[in-house]
């Protein structure tokens, strides 16, 4: 909840009032979980024969060079070769999943062996150009002249060494021009921090670190500004307000906040409404605090409009966590179109990937709804190098697009609360989505406008409901909140006197 007092560096009364307000923000806000996937270092005493993917293009036309940039270990011998095995085109998402798990790559349809000694090498990164077959290509080339997604095994071999020194599987996407109807993709990014103020009115150190240019939110802010791909943003109003206020006194914080404000004001991305602090609405309602949602939403919209320069006017909302009560409360405010995580919904069987809207029936009301796709989101996760995870996502989306190339379909992804992706991962994904022949990235509003509602066998809209769930215990009761607010008012009256 928004503090009604301004904290000062000194002054016990002010510090106590700010401390109570900060405690209220923490009590009402959701909790966050950080995730990190560091790559383990190679053993000091062992020879470094490793090979990891650093970069590859998201797609190629027939006749192009399929260029891989790989980092190879310092101890790889000069006589080593990079062996490339091309497997048959994948025909379904399930076959793609088998290739991801390594259980089945399909038959090998072509292969090449390339001596590493003849390749360009800079600071341990080797550039591997692999010709693809095409009408004007002569000589050795991989037989991948048809549009589709092909698994590719890349192995590092050396004479006299049994087995591969190192290997990985990536995916080659071949496109002979763009599809007339591409797969719509809406990607929701959440730039939200826990409440920033400590009891003494200063910024919480760990959260302050997130706001710096090299911090979690600072990096995401730069990624949003540099993206040519439309994104849908959930910004924490309290986060951006404190960020801007802190920036007035700290050049580094100001420099980190500027790209986010510029990106929001550019109009290239969609801004969703959100409460002033991130709320667990089911828990809030269960604790008797449902009436607090309206002022929090109003304060959030006002803050985003004032700080970001854009009023979040969409009637779409991403709700997580969610239950029937939270949907009822949000509908009473503004929400007509809702996005929820798929694991909160009753299951519906699909022969192909679920890519359409549906009706979410809740407390007798039908919402225009869509669900995130956890399988697609999982393709970005793991301990593999960022370039490999990015290509896995882009190839998987391409294959979903090719399942029904003439149909209007869409995929929704939503980043977790405290998302901390590597810049290399974001850069590769955003570059690969830009001008992609199979994927059409856009905002959440565009998704709802372009993607149809799924119909059942009777040509009626598919209806889903929320699974039963028990809200988390409220961290503060209505009586506690009322007493704390009276204390703040009392403190302020003492200051004004």
Coordinates of C-alpha atoms in Angstrom, one line a residue:
X1 CA 0.0 0.0 0.0
X2 CA 1.2 3.5 -0.8
X3 CA 2.9 5.4 2.0
X4 CA 1.3 8.7 3.0
X5 CA 4.5 10.2 4.5
X6 CA 7.9 11.2 3.2
X7 CA 10.8 9.7 5.0
X8 CA 13.8 11.9 5.9
X9 CA 17.4 10.9 6.7
X10 CA 17.0 12.0 10.3
X11 CA 14.2 12.6 12.7
X12 CA 12.8 9.8 14.8
X13 CA 9.1 10.5 14.2
X14 CA 9.5 10.5 10.5
X15 CA 11.5 7.3 10.6
X16 CA 8.9 5.5 12.7
X17 CA 6.1 6.6 10.3
X18 CA 8.1 5.5 7.3
X19 CA 8.9 2.3 9.0
X20 CA 5.2 1.5 9.6
X21 CA 4.4 2.3 6.0
X22 CA 7.2 0.2 4.7
X23 CA 6.0 -2.7 6.9
X24 CA 2.6 -2.4 5.4
X25 CA 4.0 -2.6 1.9
X26 CA 5.9 -5.8 2.8
X27 CA 2.8 -7.3 4.5
X28 CA 0.5 -6.7 1.5
X29 CA 3.0 -7.6 -1.3
X30 CA 3.7 -10.9 -2.8
X31 CA 6.9 -12.8 -2.2
X32 CA 9.6 -13.3 -4.7
X33 CA 12.0 -16.2 -5.5
X34 CA 15.2 -15.7 -7.4
X35 CA 16.6 -18.2 -9.7
X36 CA 20.2 -18.6 -10.9
X37 CA 21.7 -21.2 -13.2
X38 CA 25.5 -20.6 -13.2
X39 CA 27.6 -22.7 -15.5
X40 CA 30.0 -24.8 -13.5
X41 CA 33.7 -24.1 -14.2
X42 CA 35.9 -26.7 -15.8
X43 CA 38.2 -28.6 -13.5
X44 CA 41.5 -26.8 -13.1
X45 CA 43.6 -30.0 -13.6
X46 CA 41.6 -31.4 -16.5
X47 CA 42.3 -30.6 -20.1
X48 CA 39.7 -28.2 -21.6
X49 CA 38.1 -30.0 -24.6
X50 CA 34.8 -28.3 -24.2
X51 CA 32.6 -26.8 -26.9
X52 CA 29.6 -24.5 -26.3
X53 CA 27.3 -22.7 -28.7
X54 CA 27.8 -18.9 -28.6
X55 CA 25.6 -17.8 -31.5
X56 CA 23.5 -18.9 -34.4
X57 CA 20.9 -17.3 -36.5
X58 CA 17.2 -18.1 -35.7
X59 CA 16.5 -19.2 -39.3
X60 CA 18.0 -19.6 -42.8
X61 CA 16.9 -19.6 -46.4
X62 CA 17.8 -22.6 -48.6
X63 CA 21.3 -22.0 -50.0
X64 CA 22.4 -19.9 -47.1
X65 CA 25.4 -20.6 -44.9
X66 CA 24.3 -22.1 -41.6
X67 CA 26.8 -20.3 -39.4
X68 CA 27.5 -21.5 -35.9
X69 CA 29.8 -19.7 -33.5
X70 CA 31.2 -22.0 -30.9
X71 CA 33.6 -21.6 -28.0
X72 CA 36.2 -24.3 -27.9
X73 CA 38.5 -25.2 -25.0
X74 CA 42.2 -24.2 -25.0
X75 CA 43.4 -27.8 -25.1
X76 CA 41.4 -28.8 -28.3
X77 CA 44.1 -30.2 -30.7
X78 CA 44.6 -28.5 -34.1
X79 CA 43.7 -31.7 -35.9
X80 CA 40.3 -31.8 -34.3
X81 CA 37.2 -31.7 -36.5
X82 CA 33.7 -30.3 -36.0
X83 CA 31.3 -33.0 -37.2
X84 CA 27.7 -31.9 -38.1
X85 CA 24.9 -34.4 -38.5
X86 CA 21.6 -33.2 -39.9
X87 CA 18.5 -35.2 -38.9
X88 CA 15.2 -35.4 -40.7
X89 CA 12.6 -32.6 -40.4
X90 CA 10.4 -32.7 -37.4
X91 CA 6.7 -33.1 -38.1
X92 CA 5.0 -32.3 -34.7
X93 CA 5.6 -30.7 -31.4
X94 CA 5.8 -34.1 -29.7
X95 CA 8.7 -35.0 -32.1
X96 CA 10.3 -31.7 -31.1
X97 CA 10.0 -32.6 -27.5
X98 CA 11.7 -35.9 -28.1
X99 CA 14.6 -34.1 -29.8
X100 CA 14.8 -31.7 -26.8
X101 CA 15.0 -34.6 -24.3
X102 CA 17.5 -36.4 -26.6
X103 CA 15.3 -39.5 -26.8
X104 CA 14.8 -39.4 -30.5
X105 CA 16.5 -37.1 -33.1
X106 CA 15.2 -38.9 -36.1
X107 CA 17.2 -40.4 -38.9
X108 CA 20.4 -38.8 -40.1
X109 CA 19.9 -37.5 -43.6
X110 CA 23.3 -35.7 -44.1
X111 CA 26.6 -35.0 -42.4
X112 CA 29.7 -32.9 -42.8
X113 CA 33.1 -33.0 -41.1
X114 CA 35.0 -29.6 -40.9
X115 CA 38.6 -29.4 -39.8
X116 CA 38.9 -26.8 -37.0
X117 CA 42.4 -25.7 -38.2
X118 CA 40.9 -24.0 -41.2
X119 CA 38.2 -22.0 -39.4
X120 CA 38.4 -18.4 -38.2
X121 CA 39.1 -18.2 -34.5
X122 CA 39.1 -15.3 -32.1
X123 CA 39.4 -15.4 -28.4
X124 CA 38.5 -19.0 -28.3
X125 CA 35.4 -18.6 -30.5
X126 CA 35.4 -20.5 -33.8
X127 CA 33.1 -19.5 -36.7
X128 CA 31.7 -22.5 -38.5
X129 CA 30.1 -21.8 -41.9
X130 CA 28.0 -24.8 -43.0
X131 CA 26.6 -24.6 -46.6
X132 CA 22.9 -25.5 -47.0
X133 CA 21.7 -27.0 -50.2
X134 CA 20.0 -24.7 -52.7
X135 CA 19.5 -24.2 -56.4
X136 CA 22.7 -22.2 -56.8
X137 CA 24.9 -24.2 -54.3
X138 CA 27.7 -26.4 -55.6
X139 CA 29.9 -28.8 -53.7
X140 CA 29.3 -30.2 -50.2
X141 CA 26.2 -28.8 -48.5
X142 CA 23.7 -30.1 -46.0
X143 CA 20.5 -31.4 -47.6
X144 CA 18.1 -29.0 -45.9
X145 CA 16.4 -27.2 -48.8
X146 CA 12.8 -27.7 -47.5
X147 CA 11.2 -25.4 -45.0
X148 CA 11.0 -26.8 -41.5
X149 CA 12.8 -27.5 -38.3
X150 CA 15.8 -29.9 -38.3
X151 CA 17.7 -31.3 -35.3
X152 CA 21.4 -30.9 -35.8
X153 CA 24.1 -32.8 -33.8
X154 CA 27.4 -30.9 -33.5
X155 CA 30.3 -32.9 -32.2
X156 CA 34.0 -32.1 -31.6
X157 CA 36.2 -35.0 -32.5
X158 CA 40.0 -35.6 -32.5
X159 CA 42.1 -38.3 -34.1
X160 CA 43.1 -41.1 -31.7
X161 CA 40.4 -40.1 -29.2
X162 CA 37.6 -42.5 -28.6
X163 CA 34.2 -40.8 -28.6
X164 CA 33.4 -37.1 -28.9
X165 CA 35.4 -34.5 -27.0
X166 CA 32.2 -32.5 -26.7
X167 CA 28.8 -32.3 -28.4
X168 CA 25.4 -30.6 -28.3
X169 CA 22.2 -30.7 -30.2
X170 CA 20.7 -27.5 -31.8
X171 CA 18.0 -26.9 -34.3
X172 CA 18.2 -25.5 -37.9
X173 CA 15.1 -23.6 -39.0
X174 CA 14.8 -23.3 -42.8
X175 CA 12.3 -20.8 -44.3
X176 CA 11.6 -20.1 -47.9
X177 CA 9.8 -16.8 -47.3
X178 CA 7.4 -15.8 -44.6
X179 CA 4.1 -17.5 -43.9
X180 CA 1.1 -15.5 -44.8
X181 CA -0.4 -16.2 -41.4
X182 CA 2.3 -16.4 -38.7
X183 CA 2.0 -17.6 -35.1
X184 CA 1.1 -14.7 -32.8
X185 CA 3.3 -14.4 -29.8
X186 CA 2.6 -12.2 -26.7
X187 CA 5.3 -12.0 -24.1
X188 CA 4.6 -10.5 -20.7
X189 CA 7.5 -9.1 -18.7
X190 CA 7.2 -8.3 -15.1
X191 CA 9.5 -5.5 -13.7
X192 CA 8.5 -5.6 -10.1
X193 CA 10.6 -5.5 -6.9
X194 CA 9.5 -6.1 -3.3
X195 CA 8.7 -2.9 -1.4
X196 CA 11.9 -0.8 -1.5
X197 CA 11.8 1.2 1.8
X198 CA 13.3 0.0 5.0
X199 CA 12.0 1.1 8.4
X200 CA 14.4 4.1 8.4
X201 CA 13.0 5.3 5.0
X202 CA 16.1 4.3 3.0
X203 CA 16.2 1.8 0.1
X204 CA 16.6 -1.9 1.0
X205 CA 20.2 -2.7 -0.1
X206 CA 19.4 -5.9 -2.1
X207 CA 16.6 -4.2 -4.0
X208 CA 18.7 -1.1 -4.6
X209 CA 21.2 -3.4 -6.2
X210 CA 18.5 -4.6 -8.6
X211 CA 17.9 -1.1 -9.7
X212 CA 21.5 -0.3 -10.7
X213 CA 22.4 -0.4 -14.4
X214 CA 24.0 -3.9 -14.0
X215 CA 21.3 -5.1 -11.6
X216 CA 18.4 -7.3 -12.5
X217 CA 15.9 -4.6 -13.2
X218 CA 18.5 -2.3 -14.7
X219 CA 19.4 -4.9 -17.3
X220 CA 15.7 -5.6 -18.1
X221 CA 15.1 -1.9 -18.5
X222 CA 17.8 -1.7 -21.1
X223 CA 16.5 -4.8 -22.9
X224 CA 13.0 -3.3 -23.1
X225 CA 14.3 -0.1 -24.6
X226 CA 16.6 -1.8 -27.1
X227 CA 13.9 -4.3 -28.2
X228 CA 12.4 -4.0 -31.7
X229 CA 9.8 -6.6 -30.6
X230 CA 6.6 -5.4 -28.9
X231 CA 6.4 -6.5 -25.3
X232 CA 3.6 -6.4 -22.7
X233 CA 4.9 -4.9 -19.4
X234 CA 3.7 -5.3 -15.9
X235 CA 5.6 -2.6 -14.0
X236 CA 5.4 -2.3 -10.2
X237 CA 4.2 1.3 -9.6
X238 CA 5.9 1.5 -6.2
X239 CA 9.0 0.1 -7.8
X240 CA 9.2 2.8 -10.6
X241 CA 8.2 5.6 -8.3
X242 CA 10.9 4.8 -5.7
X243 CA 13.4 4.1 -8.6
X244 CA 12.7 7.6 -10.0
X245 CA 12.9 9.2 -6.6
X246 CA 16.2 7.5 -5.8
X247 CA 17.4 8.5 -9.2
X248 CA 17.1 12.2 -8.2
X249 CA 20.0 11.6 -5.7
X250 CA 22.0 9.0 -7.4
X251 CA 23.3 9.3 -11.0
X252 CA 23.7 5.5 -11.5
X253 CA 20.1 4.8 -10.5
X254 CA 18.9 7.6 -12.7
X255 CA 20.9 6.2 -15.6
X256 CA 19.3 2.8 -15.0
X257 CA 15.7 4.1 -14.9
X258 CA 16.0 6.3 -18.0
X259 CA 15.8 3.5 -20.5
X260 CA 12.6 2.1 -18.9
X261 CA 10.8 5.4 -19.0
X262 CA 11.9 6.0 -22.6
X263 CA 10.6 2.6 -23.6
X264 CA 7.2 3.1 -21.9
X265 CA 6.8 6.5 -23.5
X266 CA 7.8 5.3 -26.9
X267 CA 4.4 3.6 -27.4
X268 CA 6.1 0.4 -28.8
X269 CA 5.1 -1.7 -25.8
X270 CA 1.8 -2.3 -23.9
X271 CA 1.5 -1.4 -20.3
X272 CA -0.9 -3.3 -18.1
X273 CA -2.6 -2.0 -15.0
X274 CA -1.3 -3.2 -11.6
X275 CA -1.8 -2.4 -8.0
X276 CA 0.6 0.1 -6.4
X277 CA 2.4 -2.9 -4.8
X278 CA 2.2 -6.5 -6.0
X279 CA -0.7 -8.1 -4.3
X280 CA -1.7 -11.7 -3.7
X281 CA -5.4 -10.9 -4.3
X282 CA -6.8 -14.2 -3.2
X283 CA -4.9 -13.9 0.1
X284 CA -5.9 -10.2 0.4
X285 CA -9.6 -11.1 0.0
X286 CA -9.4 -14.1 2.4
X287 CA -7.9 -11.8 5.0
X288 CA -10.9 -9.4 4.9
X289 CA -9.0 -6.8 2.9
X290 CA -10.8 -7.0 -0.5
X291 CA -11.8 -3.3 -0.1
X292 CA -8.1 -2.4 -0.3
X293 CA -7.8 -3.5 -3.9
X294 CA -9.6 -0.5 -5.5
X295 CA -7.4 2.2 -3.9
X296 CA -4.3 0.2 -4.7
X297 CA -5.3 -0.1 -8.4
X298 CA -6.1 3.6 -8.6
X299 CA -2.8 4.5 -7.0
X300 CA -1.0 2.2 -9.3
X301 CA -2.6 3.7 -12.5
X302 CA -2.0 7.2 -11.3
X303 CA 1.7 6.5 -10.5
X304 CA 2.4 4.8 -13.8
X305 CA 0.7 7.7 -15.7
X306 CA 2.7 10.3 -13.7
X307 CA 6.1 8.5 -13.7
X308 CA 5.9 6.7 -17.0
X309 CA 3.9 9.2 -18.9
X310 CA 1.4 6.6 -20.2
X311 CA -1.9 5.7 -18.6
X312 CA -2.4 1.9 -18.7
X313 CA -5.9 1.9 -20.4
X314 CA -6.2 -1.8 -21.5
X315 CA -9.0 -3.9 -20.1
X316 CA -6.7 -6.9 -20.2
X317 CA -5.0 -8.2 -17.0
X318 CA -2.5 -10.9 -16.0
X319 CA -3.6 -12.4 -12.7
X320 CA -1.2 -14.6 -10.7
X321 CA -2.1 -16.0 -8.3
X322 CA -5.8 -16.2 -9.2
X323 CA -9.1 -17.5 -7.8
X324 CA -12.7 -16.8 -8.5
X325 CA -12.9 -14.0 -5.9
X326 CA -9.9 -12.2 -7.4
X327 CA -11.6 -12.3 -10.9
X328 CA -14.8 -11.0 -9.4
X329 CA -13.0 -8.1 -7.8
X330 CA -11.0 -7.2 -10.9
X331 CA -14.0 -7.4 -13.2
X332 CA -15.8 -4.9 -10.9
X333 CA -12.8 -2.5 -11.5
X334 CA -11.9 -2.9 -15.2
X335 CA -10.9 -6.4 -16.3
X336 CA -12.7 -7.9 -19.2
X337 CA -9.9 -10.0 -20.7
X338 CA -7.8 -12.1 -18.5
X339 CA -4.6 -14.1 -18.7
X340 CA -3.8 -16.8 -16.2
X341 CA -1.2 -19.5 -15.8
X342 CA -2.3 -22.8 -17.4
X343 CA -1.6 -24.9 -14.3
X344 CA -4.5 -23.0 -12.6
X345 CA -7.1 -24.3 -15.1
X346 CA -9.0 -27.5 -15.7
X347 CA -7.4 -29.5 -18.5
X348 CA -8.6 -29.6 -22.0
X349 CA -7.3 -32.2 -24.5
X350 CA -5.7 -31.0 -27.7
X351 CA -4.4 -32.9 -30.7
X352 CA -2.1 -30.0 -31.5
X353 CA -0.6 -27.3 -29.3
X354 CA -3.2 -25.2 -27.4
X355 CA -3.0 -21.9 -29.2
X356 CA -6.4 -20.2 -29.0
X357 CA -8.5 -18.2 -26.6
X358 CA -11.3 -19.7 -24.5
X359 CA -14.1 -18.7 -22.1
X360 CA -13.1 -18.8 -18.5
X361 CA -16.2 -19.4 -16.5
X362 CA -16.0 -18.0 -13.0
X363 CA -18.8 -17.4 -10.5
X364 CA -21.4 -17.4 -13.3
X365 CA -19.5 -15.0 -15.5
X366 CA -17.7 -15.8 -18.7
X367 CA -14.4 -14.0 -19.2
X368 CA -12.6 -13.7 -22.5
X369 CA -9.4 -15.6 -21.5
X370 CA -6.1 -17.0 -22.5
X371 CA -3.5 -19.1 -20.7
X372 CA 0.3 -19.0 -20.7
X373 CA 2.1 -22.0 -22.2
X374 CA 4.4 -23.6 -19.6
X375 CA 6.0 -26.0 -22.1
X376 CA 7.1 -23.2 -24.3
X377 CA 8.3 -21.2 -21.3
X378 CA 10.3 -24.2 -20.2
X379 CA 12.3 -24.1 -23.4
X380 CA 14.1 -21.0 -22.1
X381 CA 15.1 -22.7 -18.9
X382 CA 17.9 -25.0 -18.0
X383 CA 21.7 -24.9 -17.6
X384 CA 22.6 -25.0 -21.3
X385 CA 24.3 -21.9 -22.8
X386 CA 22.0 -19.0 -23.5
X387 CA 22.3 -19.3 -27.3
X388 CA 21.2 -22.9 -27.2
X389 CA 18.2 -22.2 -25.0
X390 CA 17.2 -19.3 -27.2
X391 CA 17.4 -21.4 -30.4
X392 CA 15.4 -24.1 -28.7
X393 CA 12.6 -21.6 -28.0
X394 CA 12.7 -20.1 -31.4
X395 CA 12.7 -23.5 -33.2
X396 CA 9.9 -24.8 -31.0
X397 CA 7.7 -21.8 -31.8
X398 CA 8.5 -22.2 -35.5
X399 CA 7.4 -25.8 -35.4
X400 CA 4.1 -24.8 -33.6
X401 CA 3.6 -22.3 -36.4
X402 CA 4.1 -24.9 -39.0
X403 CA 1.6 -27.3 -37.4
X404 CA -1.2 -25.3 -39.0
X405 CA 0.5 -22.7 -41.2
X406 CA -2.7 -21.2 -42.5
X407 CA -4.6 -20.8 -39.2
X408 CA -4.7 -17.9 -36.8
X409 CA -3.1 -19.1 -33.6
X410 CA -1.1 -17.7 -30.8
X411 CA 1.2 -18.4 -27.8
X412 CA 1.4 -16.5 -24.5
X413 CA 4.5 -16.5 -22.3
X414 CA 4.8 -14.7 -19.0
X415 CA 8.0 -14.2 -17.1
X416 CA 8.0 -15.1 -13.4
X417 CA 8.0 -12.5 -10.7
X418 CA 11.7 -12.2 -10.0
X419 CA 12.9 -13.1 -13.5
X420 CA 16.7 -12.6 -14.0
X421 CA 17.6 -13.8 -17.4
X422 CA 21.1 -13.5 -18.9
X423 CA 21.4 -10.6 -21.3
X424 CA 22.8 -13.0 -23.9
X425 CA 19.5 -15.1 -23.7
X426 CA 17.3 -12.1 -24.1
X427 CA 19.4 -10.7 -26.9
X428 CA 19.3 -13.9 -28.9
X429 CA 15.5 -14.4 -28.4
X430 CA 14.6 -10.8 -29.3
X431 CA 16.9 -10.7 -32.3
X432 CA 15.4 -14.0 -33.5
X433 CA 11.8 -12.8 -33.1
X434 CA 12.5 -9.7 -35.1
X435 CA 11.3 -10.2 -38.7
X436 CA 10.8 -13.9 -38.1
X437 CA 9.2 -15.7 -41.0
X438 CA 7.1 -18.0 -38.8
X439 CA 6.4 -15.9 -35.6
X440 CA 4.6 -12.6 -35.3
X441 CA 5.4 -11.0 -31.9
X442 CA 2.9 -8.4 -30.6
X443 CA 1.2 -7.0 -27.6
X444 CA -1.4 -8.7 -25.4
X445 CA -4.2 -6.6 -26.9
X446 CA -3.1 -7.7 -30.4
X447 CA -3.2 -11.3 -29.2
X448 CA -6.8 -11.0 -28.1
X449 CA -7.8 -9.1 -31.3
X450 CA -6.2 -11.6 -33.7
X451 CA -6.3 -15.1 -32.1
X452 CA -9.8 -16.7 -32.3
X453 CA -11.7 -18.5 -29.6
X454 CA -11.3 -22.3 -29.6
X455 CA -14.5 -24.2 -30.6
X456 CA -15.5 -27.6 -29.4
X457 CA -17.0 -30.4 -31.5
X458 CA -20.4 -28.6 -31.4
X459 CA -18.9 -25.4 -32.7
X460 CA -19.4 -23.8 -29.3
X461 CA -16.6 -21.8 -27.4
X462 CA -14.4 -24.0 -25.2
X463 CA -15.2 -23.3 -21.6
X464 CA -12.6 -23.8 -18.8
X465 CA -12.8 -23.2 -15.1
X466 CA -10.2 -22.5 -12.3
X467 CA -9.0 -25.4 -10.3
X468 CA -9.9 -25.2 -6.6
X469 CA -7.2 -23.5 -4.5
X470 CA -6.7 -22.4 -0.9
X471 CA -5.4 -18.9 -0.6
X472 CA -2.1 -18.4 1.3
X473 CA -2.7 -17.1 4.8
X474 CA -2.9 -13.3 4.9
X475 CA 0.3 -11.7 6.4
X476 CA -1.7 -8.9 8.0
X477 CA -5.3 -8.7 9.2
X478 CA -7.8 -5.8 8.6
X479 CA -7.5 -4.9 12.3
X480 CA -3.7 -4.8 12.1
X481 CA -3.8 -2.6 9.1
X482 CA -6.3 -0.2 10.7
X483 CA -4.1 0.1 13.8
X484 CA -1.0 0.7 11.7
X485 CA -2.7 3.4 9.6
X486 CA -3.9 5.2 12.8
X487 CA -0.3 5.1 14.0
X488 CA 0.9 6.8 10.8
X489 CA -1.8 9.5 11.1
X490 CA -0.8 10.1 14.7
X491 CA 2.8 10.3 13.8
X492 CA 2.1 12.8 11.0
X493 CA 0.0 15.0 13.3
X494 CA 2.9 15.2 15.7
X495 CA 5.3 16.2 12.9
X496 CA 2.9 18.9 11.6
X497 CA 2.5 20.3 15.2

